[in-house]
PDB file of C-alpha atoms in Angstrom:
ATOM      1  CA  ALA Q   1     153.712 106.648 148.342  1.00 79.00           C
ATOM      2  CA  GLN Q   2     151.658 105.744 145.844  1.00 87.00           C
ATOM      3  CA  SER Q   3     148.186 107.468 146.313  1.00 92.00           C
ATOM      4  CA  VAL Q   4     144.901 108.238 144.222  1.00 95.00           C
ATOM      5  CA  ALA Q   5     142.002 110.803 144.913  1.00 96.00           C
ATOM      6  CA  GLN Q   6     138.450 110.611 143.858  1.00 97.00           C
ATOM      7  CA  PRO Q   7     137.413 114.284 144.734  1.00 96.00           C
ATOM      8  CA  GLU Q   8     133.699 113.706 144.182  1.00 96.00           C
ATOM      9  CA  ASP Q   9     131.436 111.688 146.691  1.00 96.00           C
ATOM     10  CA  GLN Q  10     128.902 111.381 144.342  1.00 97.00           C
ATOM     11  CA  VAL Q  11     128.237 111.891 140.454  1.00 98.00           C
ATOM     12  CA  ASN Q  12     124.534 112.350 139.509  1.00 98.00           C
ATOM     13  CA  VAL Q  13     123.704 111.851 135.772  1.00 98.00           C
ATOM     14  CA  ALA Q  14     120.499 111.439 133.383  1.00 98.00           C
ATOM     15  CA  GLU Q  15     120.350 108.069 131.491  1.00 98.00           C
ATOM     16  CA  GLY Q  16     121.475 108.518 128.189  1.00 97.00           C
ATOM     17  CA  ASN Q  17     124.197 111.372 129.064  1.00 98.00           C
ATOM     18  CA  PRO Q  18     127.693 111.013 129.057  1.00 97.00           C
ATOM     19  CA  LEU Q  19     129.263 110.375 132.574  1.00 97.00           C
ATOM     20  CA  THR Q  20     132.624 111.140 133.899  1.00 98.00           C
ATOM     21  CA  VAL Q  21     134.148 109.753 137.075  1.00 98.00           C
ATOM     22  CA  LYS Q  22     137.237 111.539 138.104  1.00 98.00           C
ATOM     23  CA  CYS Q  23     140.656 110.266 139.706  1.00 98.00           C
ATOM     24  CA  THR Q  24     143.845 112.171 140.139  1.00 97.00           C
ATOM     25  CA  TYR Q  25     147.286 109.756 141.079  1.00 95.00           C
ATOM     26  CA  SER Q  26     150.429 110.544 142.722  1.00 93.00           C
ATOM     27  CA  VAL Q  27     153.003 108.116 142.140  1.00 88.00           C
ATOM     28  CA  SER Q  28     156.744 107.914 142.018  1.00 85.00           C
ATOM     29  CA  GLY Q  29     157.929 106.028 138.803  1.00 84.00           C
ATOM     30  CA  ASN Q  30     155.410 104.385 136.079  1.00 84.00           C
ATOM     31  CA  PRO Q  31     151.728 104.732 137.171  1.00 89.00           C
ATOM     32  CA  TYR Q  32     149.852 101.337 136.894  1.00 91.00           C
ATOM     33  CA  LEU Q  33     146.201 102.376 137.539  1.00 94.00           C
ATOM     34  CA  PHE Q  34     142.640 100.373 137.625  1.00 95.00           C
ATOM     35  CA  TRP Q  35     138.881 100.898 138.173  1.00 97.00           C
ATOM     36  CA  TYR Q  36     136.708  98.934 139.936  1.00 97.00           C
ATOM     37  CA  VAL Q  37     133.123  98.761 140.260  1.00 97.00           C
ATOM     38  CA  GLN Q  38     131.243  97.540 143.232  1.00 96.00           C
ATOM     39  CA  TYR Q  39     127.538  96.811 143.360  1.00 93.00           C
ATOM     40  CA  PRO Q  40     125.527  96.656 146.437  1.00 86.00           C
ATOM     41  CA  ASN Q  41     126.580  93.264 148.817  1.00 78.00           C
ATOM     42  CA  ARG Q  42     129.029  92.368 145.977  1.00 81.00           C
ATOM     43  CA  GLY Q  43     133.262  92.268 145.411  1.00 87.00           C
ATOM     44  CA  LEU Q  44     135.215  94.735 143.500  1.00 92.00           C
ATOM     45  CA  GLN Q  45     134.459  94.196 139.596  1.00 94.00           C
ATOM     46  CA  PHE Q  46     137.683  94.849 137.563  1.00 93.00           C
ATOM     47  CA  LEU Q  47     136.684  97.465 134.860  1.00 96.00           C
ATOM     48  CA  LEU Q  48     139.772  98.550 132.925  1.00 95.00           C
ATOM     49  CA  LYS Q  49     143.619  99.005 133.687  1.00 93.00           C
ATOM     50  CA  TYR Q  50     146.260 101.294 132.345  1.00 93.00           C
ATOM     51  CA  ILE Q  51     149.853 100.198 132.377  1.00 88.00           C
ATOM     52  CA  THR Q  52     151.499 101.823 129.389  1.00 84.00           C
ATOM     53  CA  GLY Q  53     150.642 102.601 125.749  1.00 83.00           C
ATOM     54  CA  ASP Q  54     147.626 104.601 124.300  1.00 87.00           C
ATOM     55  CA  ASN Q  55     146.171 107.032 126.650  1.00 91.00           C
ATOM     56  CA  LEU Q  56     142.597 106.053 126.036  1.00 95.00           C
ATOM     57  CA  VAL Q  57     142.030 102.549 127.687  1.00 95.00           C
ATOM     58  CA  LYS Q  58     138.760 100.898 126.795  1.00 96.00           C
ATOM     59  CA  GLY Q  59     137.136  98.379 129.644  1.00 95.00           C
ATOM     60  CA  SER Q  60     134.299  96.429 130.357  1.00 93.00           C
ATOM     61  CA  TYR Q  61     130.508  97.488 129.821  1.00 93.00           C
ATOM     62  CA  GLY Q  62     131.390 100.331 127.779  1.00 96.00           C
ATOM     63  CA  PHE Q  63     133.468 102.280 129.939  1.00 97.00           C
ATOM     64  CA  GLU Q  64     136.904 103.798 129.057  1.00 97.00           C
ATOM     65  CA  ALA Q  65     139.379 106.071 130.874  1.00 97.00           C
ATOM     66  CA  GLU Q  66     141.413 108.468 129.931  1.00 96.00           C
ATOM     67  CA  PHE Q  67     145.031 108.629 130.991  1.00 96.00           C
ATOM     68  CA  ASN Q  68     146.738 112.130 131.162  1.00 95.00           C
ATOM     69  CA  LYS Q  69     150.093 112.125 132.378  1.00 93.00           C
ATOM     70  CA  SER Q  70     150.684 115.877 132.702  1.00 93.00           C
ATOM     71  CA  GLN Q  71     147.325 116.412 134.642  1.00 95.00           C
ATOM     72  CA  THR Q  72     148.122 113.188 136.722  1.00 95.00           C
ATOM     73  CA  SER Q  73     144.647 111.954 135.996  1.00 96.00           C
ATOM     74  CA  PHE Q  74     142.767 109.086 134.936  1.00 97.00           C
ATOM     75  CA  HIS Q  75     139.223 109.806 134.697  1.00 98.00           C
ATOM     76  CA  LEU Q  76     136.598 107.108 133.847  1.00 98.00           C
ATOM     77  CA  LYS Q  77     133.861 107.896 131.256  1.00 98.00           C
ATOM     78  CA  LYS Q  78     131.169 106.294 129.136  1.00 98.00           C
ATOM     79  CA  PRO Q  79     129.198 108.214 126.394  1.00 97.00           C
ATOM     80  CA  SER Q  80     126.201 107.157 127.362  1.00 97.00           C
ATOM     81  CA  ALA Q  81     125.265 106.327 131.155  1.00 97.00           C
ATOM     82  CA  LEU Q  82     122.514 103.478 132.144  1.00 97.00           C
ATOM     83  CA  VAL Q  83     120.501 103.035 134.902  1.00 97.00           C
ATOM     84  CA  SER Q  84     122.261  99.934 135.679  1.00 95.00           C
ATOM     85  CA  ASP Q  85     125.609 101.911 135.796  1.00 96.00           C
ATOM     86  CA  SER Q  86     124.696 103.418 139.400  1.00 97.00           C
ATOM     87  CA  ALA Q  87     127.223 101.820 141.638  1.00 97.00           C
ATOM     88  CA  LEU Q  88     130.197 102.634 143.696  1.00 97.00           C
ATOM     89  CA  TYR Q  89     133.182 103.369 141.654  1.00 98.00           C
ATOM     90  CA  PHE Q  90     136.957 102.988 142.842  1.00 97.00           C
ATOM     91  CA  CYS Q  91     140.114 104.008 141.290  1.00 97.00           C
ATOM     92  CA  ALA Q  92     143.218 102.028 142.583  1.00 95.00           C
ATOM     93  CA  VAL Q  93     146.919 102.462 141.866  1.00 93.00           C
ATOM     94  CA  ARG Q  94     149.360  99.460 141.944  1.00 89.00           C
ATOM     95  CA  ASP Q  95     152.418 100.071 144.838  1.00 83.00           C
ATOM     96  CA  ASN Q  96     155.174  99.601 143.161  1.00 74.00           C
ATOM     97  CA  ASP Q  97     157.293  98.290 146.015  1.00 73.00           C
ATOM     98  CA  PHE Q  98     154.701  95.995 147.149  1.00 71.00           C
ATOM     99  CA  GLN Q  99     151.997  93.629 145.282  1.00 73.00           C
ATOM    100  CA  LYS Q 100     148.880  95.739 146.635  1.00 84.00           C
ATOM    101  CA  LEU Q 101     146.294  98.009 145.289  1.00 89.00           C
ATOM    102  CA  VAL Q 102     145.992 101.568 146.952  1.00 93.00           C
ATOM    103  CA  PHE Q 103     142.294 102.677 146.724  1.00 95.00           C
ATOM    104  CA  GLY Q 104     140.566 106.148 146.638  1.00 96.00           C
ATOM    105  CA  THR Q 105     137.832 106.683 148.816  1.00 95.00           C
ATOM    106  CA  GLY Q 106     135.044 105.823 145.924  1.00 96.00           C
ATOM    107  CA  THR Q 107     132.716 107.722 144.209  1.00 97.00           C
ATOM    108  CA  ARG Q 108     129.345 106.930 144.288  1.00 97.00           C
ATOM    109  CA  LEU Q 109     127.274 106.941 140.439  1.00 98.00           C
ATOM    110  CA  LEU Q 110     123.903 107.574 140.621  1.00 97.00           C
ATOM    111  CA  VAL Q 111     121.899 107.570 137.200  1.00 97.00           C
ATOM    112  CA  SER Q 112     118.562 108.808 136.883  1.00 97.00           C
ATOM    113  CA  PRO Q 113     115.998 107.410 134.659  1.00 95.00           C
TER     114      PRO Q 113
ATOM    115  CA  LYS D   1     136.002  79.676 134.761  1.00 69.00           C
ATOM    116  CA  ALA D   2     134.896  79.801 138.181  1.00 82.00           C
ATOM    117  CA  GLY D   3     135.469  83.171 140.023  1.00 92.00           C
ATOM    118  CA  VAL D   4     136.958  83.920 143.702  1.00 95.00           C
ATOM    119  CA  THR D   5     134.939  82.421 146.211  1.00 96.00           C
ATOM    120  CA  GLN D   6     134.826  83.109 150.062  1.00 97.00           C
ATOM    121  CA  THR D   7     133.146  81.750 152.549  1.00 97.00           C
ATOM    122  CA  PRO D   8     131.215  82.229 154.684  1.00 97.00           C
ATOM    123  CA  ARG D   9     129.329  85.166 153.075  1.00 96.00           C
ATOM    124  CA  TYR D  10     128.136  86.711 156.618  1.00 96.00           C
ATOM    125  CA  LEU D  11     129.358  86.287 159.852  1.00 96.00           C
ATOM    126  CA  ILE D  12     128.200  87.512 163.455  1.00 97.00           C
ATOM    127  CA  LYS D  13     130.488  87.123 166.358  1.00 97.00           C
ATOM    128  CA  THR D  14     130.805  88.689 169.721  1.00 97.00           C
ATOM    129  CA  ARG D  15     133.753  90.661 170.889  1.00 97.00           C
ATOM    130  CA  GLY D  16     136.741  88.525 172.060  1.00 97.00           C
ATOM    131  CA  GLN D  17     135.773  85.771 169.735  1.00 98.00           C
ATOM    132  CA  GLN D  18     137.932  84.728 166.855  1.00 97.00           C
ATOM    133  CA  VAL D  19     137.103  84.322 163.284  1.00 98.00           C
ATOM    134  CA  THR D  20     138.577  82.225 160.256  1.00 98.00           C
ATOM    135  CA  LEU D  21     137.357  83.611 156.698  1.00 98.00           C
ATOM    136  CA  SER D  22     138.446  81.178 153.712  1.00 98.00           C
ATOM    137  CA  CYS D  23     139.528  82.190 150.022  1.00 98.00           C
ATOM    138  CA  SER D  24     139.517  79.968 146.992  1.00 97.00           C
ATOM    139  CA  PRO D  25     141.309  81.909 144.381  1.00 96.00           C
ATOM    140  CA  ILE D  26     140.599  81.629 140.453  1.00 94.00           C
ATOM    141  CA  SER D  27     142.382  78.402 138.875  1.00 93.00           C
ATOM    142  CA  GLY D  28     145.984  78.757 138.123  1.00 90.00           C
ATOM    143  CA  HIS D  29     146.112  82.355 140.221  1.00 91.00           C
ATOM    144  CA  ARG D  30     148.726  82.040 142.872  1.00 91.00           C
ATOM    145  CA  SER D  31     148.727  85.299 144.714  1.00 91.00           C
ATOM    146  CA  VAL D  32     145.753  85.828 147.243  1.00 94.00           C
ATOM    147  CA  SER D  33     145.483  89.306 148.675  1.00 94.00           C
ATOM    148  CA  TRP D  34     143.069  90.245 151.635  1.00 97.00           C
ATOM    149  CA  TYR D  35     141.491  93.915 151.949  1.00 96.00           C
ATOM    150  CA  GLN D  36     139.196  95.385 154.688  1.00 97.00           C
ATOM    151  CA  GLN D  37     136.473  97.490 153.331  1.00 96.00           C
ATOM    152  CA  THR D  38     134.712  99.814 156.368  1.00 95.00           C
ATOM    153  CA  PRO D  39     132.636 103.217 155.620  1.00 90.00           C
ATOM    154  CA  GLY D  40     135.225 105.073 157.705  1.00 87.00           C
ATOM    155  CA  GLN D  41     138.715 103.753 156.527  1.00 90.00           C
ATOM    156  CA  GLY D  42     137.640 102.729 152.549  1.00 92.00           C
ATOM    157  CA  LEU D  43     139.623  99.966 151.499  1.00 94.00           C
ATOM    158  CA  GLN D  44     142.667  98.979 153.215  1.00 95.00           C
ATOM    159  CA  PHE D  45     145.387  96.563 152.230  1.00 94.00           C
ATOM    160  CA  LEU D  46     145.653  93.189 154.807  1.00 96.00           C
ATOM    161  CA  PHE D  47     148.389  91.087 153.266  1.00 93.00           C
ATOM    162  CA  GLU D  48     149.191  89.253 150.371  1.00 92.00           C
ATOM    163  CA  TYR D  49     150.295  85.477 149.955  1.00 93.00           C
ATOM    164  CA  PHE D  50     152.189  84.083 147.099  1.00 91.00           C
ATOM    165  CA  SER D  51     153.245  80.398 147.116  1.00 89.00           C
ATOM    166  CA  GLU D  52     152.315  79.930 150.601  1.00 93.00           C
ATOM    167  CA  THR D  53     154.663  82.915 151.590  1.00 93.00           C
ATOM    168  CA  GLN D  54     153.156  85.925 152.948  1.00 92.00           C
ATOM    169  CA  ARG D  55     154.952  88.696 150.636  1.00 88.00           C
ATOM    170  CA  ASN D  56     153.298  91.779 152.041  1.00 88.00           C
ATOM    171  CA  LYS D  57     151.494  93.140 155.013  1.00 91.00           C
ATOM    172  CA  GLY D  58     149.549  96.180 155.667  1.00 92.00           C
ATOM    173  CA  ASN D  59     149.103  98.185 158.893  1.00 92.00           C
ATOM    174  CA  PHE D  60     147.301  96.087 160.925  1.00 96.00           C
ATOM    175  CA  PRO D  61     147.861  94.648 164.525  1.00 96.00           C
ATOM    176  CA  GLY D  62     149.164  91.163 165.018  1.00 95.00           C
ATOM    177  CA  ARG D  63     145.560  89.651 165.944  1.00 97.00           C
ATOM    178  CA  PHE D  64     145.226  89.576 161.867  1.00 98.00           C
ATOM    179  CA  SER D  65     146.746  87.093 160.602  1.00 97.00           C
ATOM    180  CA  GLY D  66     146.602  84.690 157.335  1.00 97.00           C
ATOM    181  CA  ARG D  67     148.068  81.569 155.593  1.00 97.00           C
ATOM    182  CA  GLN D  68     147.981  80.090 152.001  1.00 97.00           C
ATOM    183  CA  PHE D  69     147.603  76.341 151.178  1.00 96.00           C
ATOM    184  CA  SER D  70     149.624  74.389 148.346  1.00 95.00           C
ATOM    185  CA  ASN D  71     146.326  74.941 146.270  1.00 93.00           C
ATOM    186  CA  SER D  72     146.489  78.467 146.445  1.00 94.00           C
ATOM    187  CA  ARG D  73     143.629  78.817 148.962  1.00 97.00           C
ATOM    188  CA  SER D  74     143.653  81.329 151.579  1.00 97.00           C
ATOM    189  CA  GLU D  75     142.618  81.699 155.053  1.00 98.00           C
ATOM    190  CA  MET D  76     142.789  84.660 157.262  1.00 98.00           C
ATOM    191  CA  ASN D  77     142.295  84.957 161.039  1.00 98.00           C
ATOM    192  CA  VAL D  78     141.089  87.406 163.282  1.00 98.00           C
ATOM    193  CA  SER D  79     141.849  86.788 167.255  1.00 95.00           C
ATOM    194  CA  THR D  80     139.918  88.653 169.848  1.00 96.00           C
ATOM    195  CA  LEU D  81     137.565  90.296 168.118  1.00 97.00           C
ATOM    196  CA  GLU D  82     136.800  94.078 168.554  1.00 97.00           C
ATOM    197  CA  LEU D  83     133.960  95.944 167.478  1.00 97.00           C
ATOM    198  CA  GLY D  84     135.824  97.797 165.276  1.00 96.00           C
ATOM    199  CA  ASP D  85     136.703  94.699 163.197  1.00 97.00           C
ATOM    200  CA  SER D  86     133.159  94.536 161.834  1.00 97.00           C
ATOM    201  CA  ALA D  87     133.775  95.067 158.106  1.00 97.00           C
ATOM    202  CA  LEU D  88     133.501  93.544 154.568  1.00 96.00           C
ATOM    203  CA  TYR D  89     136.528  91.578 154.106  1.00 97.00           C
ATOM    204  CA  LEU D  90     137.294  91.147 150.399  1.00 97.00           C
ATOM    205  CA  CYS D  91     140.093  88.281 148.914  1.00 96.00           C
ATOM    206  CA  ALA D  92     141.429  89.007 145.357  1.00 94.00           C
ATOM    207  CA  SER D  93     143.428  86.680 143.375  1.00 93.00           C
ATOM    208  CA  SER D  94     145.769  87.294 140.746  1.00 90.00           C
ATOM    209  CA  LEU D  95     148.594  85.714 138.281  1.00 85.00           C
ATOM    210  CA  ALA D  96     150.981  87.756 140.111  1.00 72.00           C
ATOM    211  CA  GLY D  97     154.739  86.631 139.013  1.00 64.00           C
ATOM    212  CA  THR D  98     156.202  89.354 136.820  1.00 59.00           C
ATOM    213  CA  GLY D  99     154.172  92.289 135.046  1.00 63.00           C
ATOM    214  CA  VAL D 100     151.248  93.956 135.978  1.00 66.00           C
ATOM    215  CA  TRP D 101     148.100  91.712 136.485  1.00 78.00           C
ATOM    216  CA  GLU D 102     144.675  92.991 138.155  1.00 85.00           C
ATOM    217  CA  GLN D 103     143.290  91.367 140.786  1.00 90.00           C
ATOM    218  CA  PHE D 104     139.767  89.469 140.771  1.00 92.00           C
ATOM    219  CA  PHE D 105     137.817  90.178 143.759  1.00 94.00           C
ATOM    220  CA  GLY D 106     135.251  87.709 145.555  1.00 95.00           C
ATOM    221  CA  PRO D 107     131.791  88.608 146.901  1.00 95.00           C
ATOM    222  CA  GLY D 108     133.526  89.301 150.419  1.00 96.00           C
ATOM    223  CA  THR D 109     132.694  88.030 153.880  1.00 97.00           C
ATOM    224  CA  ARG D 110     130.554  90.533 155.909  1.00 96.00           C
ATOM    225  CA  LEU D 111     131.634  90.353 159.711  1.00 97.00           C
ATOM    226  CA  THR D 112     129.579  91.687 162.215  1.00 97.00           C
ATOM    227  CA  VAL D 113     131.039  91.865 165.739  1.00 97.00           C
ATOM    228  CA  LEU D 114     128.682  92.218 168.626  1.00 96.00           C
TER     229      LEU D 114
END
Protein backbone atom coordinates (compact mmCIF):
# COMPACT_ATOMS: atom_id res chain seq x y z
CA ALA A 1 0.00 0.00 0.00
CA GLN A 2 1.12 3.53 -0.72
CA SER A 3 2.08 5.70 2.22
CA VAL A 4 3.90 8.89 3.10
CA ALA A 5 5.53 9.93 6.34
CA GLN A 6 6.11 13.41 7.66
CA PRO A 7 8.55 12.96 10.52
CA GLU A 8 8.19 16.46 11.99
CA ASP A 9 5.02 17.64 13.69
CA GLN A 10 6.27 21.21 13.63
CA VAL A 11 9.01 23.19 11.93
CA ASN A 12 10.10 26.57 13.21
CA VAL A 13 11.99 29.00 11.02
CA ALA A 14 12.76 32.71 11.09
CA GLU A 15 11.43 34.94 8.34
CA GLY A 16 13.91 35.26 5.50
CA ASN A 17 15.60 31.94 6.24
CA PRO A 18 15.24 28.90 4.00
CA LEU A 19 12.71 26.30 5.03
CA THR A 20 12.43 22.56 4.50
CA VAL A 21 9.45 20.37 5.33
CA LYS A 22 10.29 16.69 5.09
CA CYS A 23 8.36 13.87 3.48
CA THR A 24 9.32 10.29 2.72
CA TYR A 25 7.23 7.86 0.72
CA SER A 26 6.66 4.17 0.28
CA VAL A 27 5.06 3.05 -2.95
CA SER A 28 4.91 0.16 -5.33
CA GLY A 29 5.51 1.35 -8.83
CA ASN A 30 5.97 4.95 -9.87
CA PRO A 31 5.27 7.53 -7.18
CA TYR A 32 2.89 10.36 -7.87
CA LEU A 33 3.54 12.88 -5.11
CA PHE A 34 1.83 16.07 -4.02
CA TRP A 35 2.15 18.88 -1.52
CA TYR A 36 -0.84 20.75 -0.15
CA VAL A 37 -1.10 23.60 2.36
CA GLN A 38 -3.96 24.27 4.75
CA TYR A 39 -4.62 27.59 6.41
CA PRO A 40 -6.89 27.82 9.48
CA ASN A 41 -10.54 27.13 8.71
CA ARG A 42 -9.74 26.54 5.07
CA GLY A 43 -9.54 23.59 2.75
CA LEU A 44 -6.33 22.29 1.24
CA GLN A 45 -4.57 24.30 -1.44
CA PHE A 46 -2.51 22.53 -4.07
CA LEU A 47 1.15 23.58 -4.12
CA LEU A 48 2.91 21.23 -6.50
CA LYS A 49 3.14 17.70 -7.81
CA TYR A 50 5.73 15.25 -9.08
CA ILE A 51 4.82 12.75 -11.76
CA THR A 52 7.94 12.29 -13.80
CA GLY A 53 10.80 14.29 -15.22
CA ASP A 54 12.98 16.80 -13.39
CA ASN A 55 13.66 15.99 -9.78
CA LEU A 56 13.19 19.63 -8.78
CA VAL A 57 9.57 20.64 -9.06
CA LYS A 58 8.51 24.25 -8.82
CA GLY A 59 5.14 25.19 -7.45
CA SER A 60 2.98 28.00 -6.16
CA TYR A 61 4.02 30.83 -3.84
CA GLY A 62 7.75 30.23 -4.41
CA PHE A 63 7.73 26.68 -3.09
CA GLU A 64 9.63 23.85 -4.69
CA ALA A 65 10.18 20.21 -3.89
CA GLU A 66 13.01 17.85 -4.54
CA PHE A 67 12.27 14.28 -5.53
CA ASN A 68 14.97 11.85 -4.46
CA LYS A 69 14.37 8.30 -5.59
CA SER A 70 17.29 6.72 -3.73
CA GLN A 71 16.20 8.25 -0.43
CA THR A 72 12.47 7.93 -1.24
CA SER A 73 11.99 11.52 -0.22
CA PHE A 74 10.03 14.48 -1.52
CA HIS A 75 10.98 17.41 0.69
CA LEU A 76 9.26 20.77 0.33
CA LYS A 77 11.53 23.81 0.23
CA LYS A 78 11.48 27.55 -0.03
CA PRO A 79 14.58 29.76 -0.23
CA SER A 80 13.19 32.56 1.94
CA ALA A 81 10.31 32.01 4.36
CA LEU A 82 7.53 34.51 4.95
CA VAL A 83 5.42 34.88 8.08
CA SER A 84 2.40 34.27 5.85
CA ASP A 85 3.77 30.80 5.02
CA SER A 86 2.80 29.71 8.53
CA ALA A 87 0.27 26.93 7.98
CA LEU A 88 -0.23 23.17 8.00
CA TYR A 89 1.51 21.31 5.18
CA PHE A 90 0.53 17.90 3.89
CA CYS A 91 2.47 15.55 1.69
CA ALA A 92 0.37 13.05 -0.28
CA VAL A 93 0.82 10.16 -2.66
CA ARG A 94 -1.70 8.92 -5.14
CA ASP A 95 -2.81 5.36 -4.61
CA ASN A 96 -2.15 3.72 -7.95
CA ASP A 97 -4.95 1.21 -7.53
CA PHE A 98 -7.55 3.75 -6.55
CA GLN A 99 -8.32 7.30 -7.44
CA LYS A 100 -7.47 8.69 -4.04
CA LEU A 101 -4.76 10.52 -2.20
CA VAL A 102 -3.04 9.08 0.83
CA PHE A 103 -1.93 11.90 3.11
CA GLY A 104 0.79 12.24 5.65
CA THR A 105 0.01 13.42 9.15
CA GLY A 106 0.89 17.00 8.36
CA THR A 107 3.63 19.37 9.50
CA ARG A 108 2.88 22.68 11.10
CA LEU A 109 5.20 25.39 9.84
CA LEU A 110 5.70 28.39 12.06
CA VAL A 111 7.60 31.33 10.61
CA SER A 112 8.58 33.92 13.18
CA PRO A 113 9.12 37.61 12.32
CA LYS B 1 -12.95 29.75 -12.87
CA ALA B 2 -14.86 29.26 -9.66
CA GLY B 3 -13.33 26.85 -7.20
CA VAL B 4 -14.89 23.93 -5.41
CA THR B 5 -17.79 25.03 -3.25
CA GLN B 6 -19.23 23.22 -0.28
CA THR B 7 -22.42 23.87 1.61
CA PRO B 8 -23.09 24.37 4.38
CA ARG B 9 -19.81 25.54 5.86
CA TYR B 10 -20.83 24.75 9.42
CA LEU B 11 -23.32 22.30 10.81
CA ILE B 12 -24.35 21.27 14.31
CA LYS B 13 -26.32 18.08 14.79
CA THR B 14 -27.17 15.75 17.64
CA ARG B 15 -26.45 12.07 17.94
CA GLY B 16 -28.77 9.87 15.95
CA GLN B 17 -29.65 12.50 13.39
CA GLN B 18 -28.63 12.37 9.77
CA VAL B 19 -26.91 15.00 7.68
CA THR B 20 -26.39 15.77 4.00
CA LEU B 21 -23.42 17.76 2.73
CA SER B 22 -23.15 19.21 -0.74
CA CYS B 23 -20.23 19.80 -3.07
CA SER B 24 -20.05 21.58 -6.41
CA PRO B 25 -16.86 20.79 -8.33
CA ILE B 26 -14.88 23.05 -10.58
CA SER B 27 -16.57 23.40 -13.96
CA GLY B 28 -15.47 20.58 -16.24
CA HIS B 29 -14.26 18.34 -13.44
CA ARG B 30 -15.97 14.98 -13.45
CA SER B 31 -14.39 13.35 -10.43
CA VAL B 32 -15.42 14.25 -6.91
CA SER B 33 -13.78 12.79 -3.82
CA TRP B 34 -14.67 13.16 -0.18
CA TYR B 35 -12.28 13.14 2.77
CA GLN B 36 -12.76 13.32 6.50
CA GLN B 37 -10.28 15.31 8.55
CA THR B 38 -9.99 14.86 12.30
CA PRO B 39 -7.20 15.72 14.73
CA GLY B 40 -6.78 12.08 15.68
CA GLN B 41 -7.02 10.31 12.33
CA GLY B 42 -5.84 13.03 9.99
CA LEU B 43 -7.15 13.01 6.44
CA GLN B 44 -9.04 9.87 5.54
CA PHE B 45 -10.51 9.02 2.16
CA LEU B 46 -14.25 8.39 2.15
CA PHE B 47 -15.21 7.78 -1.48
CA GLU B 48 -14.80 8.97 -5.04
CA TYR B 49 -17.40 9.46 -7.73
CA PHE B 50 -16.90 9.72 -11.44
CA SER B 51 -19.71 10.10 -13.95
CA GLU B 52 -22.34 9.42 -11.30
CA THR B 53 -20.69 6.13 -10.27
CA GLN B 54 -18.84 5.39 -7.09
CA ARG B 55 -15.44 4.19 -8.21
CA ASN B 56 -13.68 3.86 -4.90
CA LYS B 57 -14.62 3.65 -1.27
CA GLY B 58 -12.58 4.06 1.86
CA ASN B 59 -12.83 2.13 5.08
CA PHE B 60 -15.89 3.77 6.60
CA PRO B 61 -19.12 2.20 7.83
CA GLY B 62 -22.21 2.04 5.67
CA ARG B 63 -23.67 5.02 7.51
CA PHE B 64 -21.54 7.10 5.19
CA SER B 65 -22.89 7.26 1.67
CA GLY B 66 -22.79 9.56 -1.28
CA ARG B 67 -23.97 10.19 -4.76
CA GLN B 68 -23.14 12.26 -7.79
CA PHE B 69 -25.52 13.95 -10.14
CA SER B 70 -25.34 14.36 -13.88
CA ASN B 71 -23.89 17.87 -13.48
CA SER B 72 -21.07 16.36 -11.37
CA ARG B 73 -22.33 17.90 -8.14
CA SER B 74 -22.06 15.51 -5.27
CA GLU B 75 -23.68 14.95 -1.93
CA MET B 76 -22.61 12.87 0.98
CA ASN B 77 -24.93 11.62 3.67
CA VAL B 78 -24.19 10.41 7.16
CA SER B 79 -26.98 8.64 8.97
CA THR B 80 -27.33 7.89 12.68
CA LEU B 81 -24.68 10.41 13.63
CA GLU B 82 -22.17 9.54 16.33
CA LEU B 83 -20.00 11.87 18.37
CA GLY B 84 -16.96 10.57 16.51
CA ASP B 85 -18.36 11.85 13.23
CA SER B 86 -17.46 15.38 14.27
CA ALA B 87 -14.92 16.44 11.69
CA LEU B 88 -14.09 18.68 8.77
CA TYR B 89 -15.45 17.08 5.62
CA LEU B 90 -13.54 18.05 2.52
CA CYS B 91 -14.62 17.64 -1.04
CA ALA B 92 -12.12 17.61 -3.88
CA SER B 93 -12.59 17.63 -7.62
CA SER B 94 -10.30 16.70 -10.46
CA LEU B 95 -10.38 16.23 -14.18
CA ALA B 96 -9.70 12.51 -13.64
CA GLY B 97 -9.89 10.20 -16.59
CA THR B 98 -6.47 9.11 -17.76
CA GLY B 99 -3.31 10.63 -16.41
CA VAL B 100 -2.50 11.95 -12.99
CA TRP B 101 -4.58 14.92 -12.04
CA GLU B 102 -4.24 17.01 -8.93
CA GLN B 103 -7.27 17.32 -6.75
CA PHE B 104 -8.62 20.74 -5.87
CA PHE B 105 -10.25 21.04 -2.50
CA GLY B 106 -13.19 23.03 -1.26
CA PRO B 107 -13.20 24.92 2.06
CA GLY B 108 -14.89 22.04 3.83
CA THR B 109 -17.95 21.57 5.99
CA ARG B 110 -17.30 21.58 9.71
CA LEU B 111 -19.71 19.10 11.31
CA THR B 112 -20.17 19.09 15.05
CA VAL B 113 -22.17 16.27 16.62
CA LEU B 114 -23.48 16.91 20.13
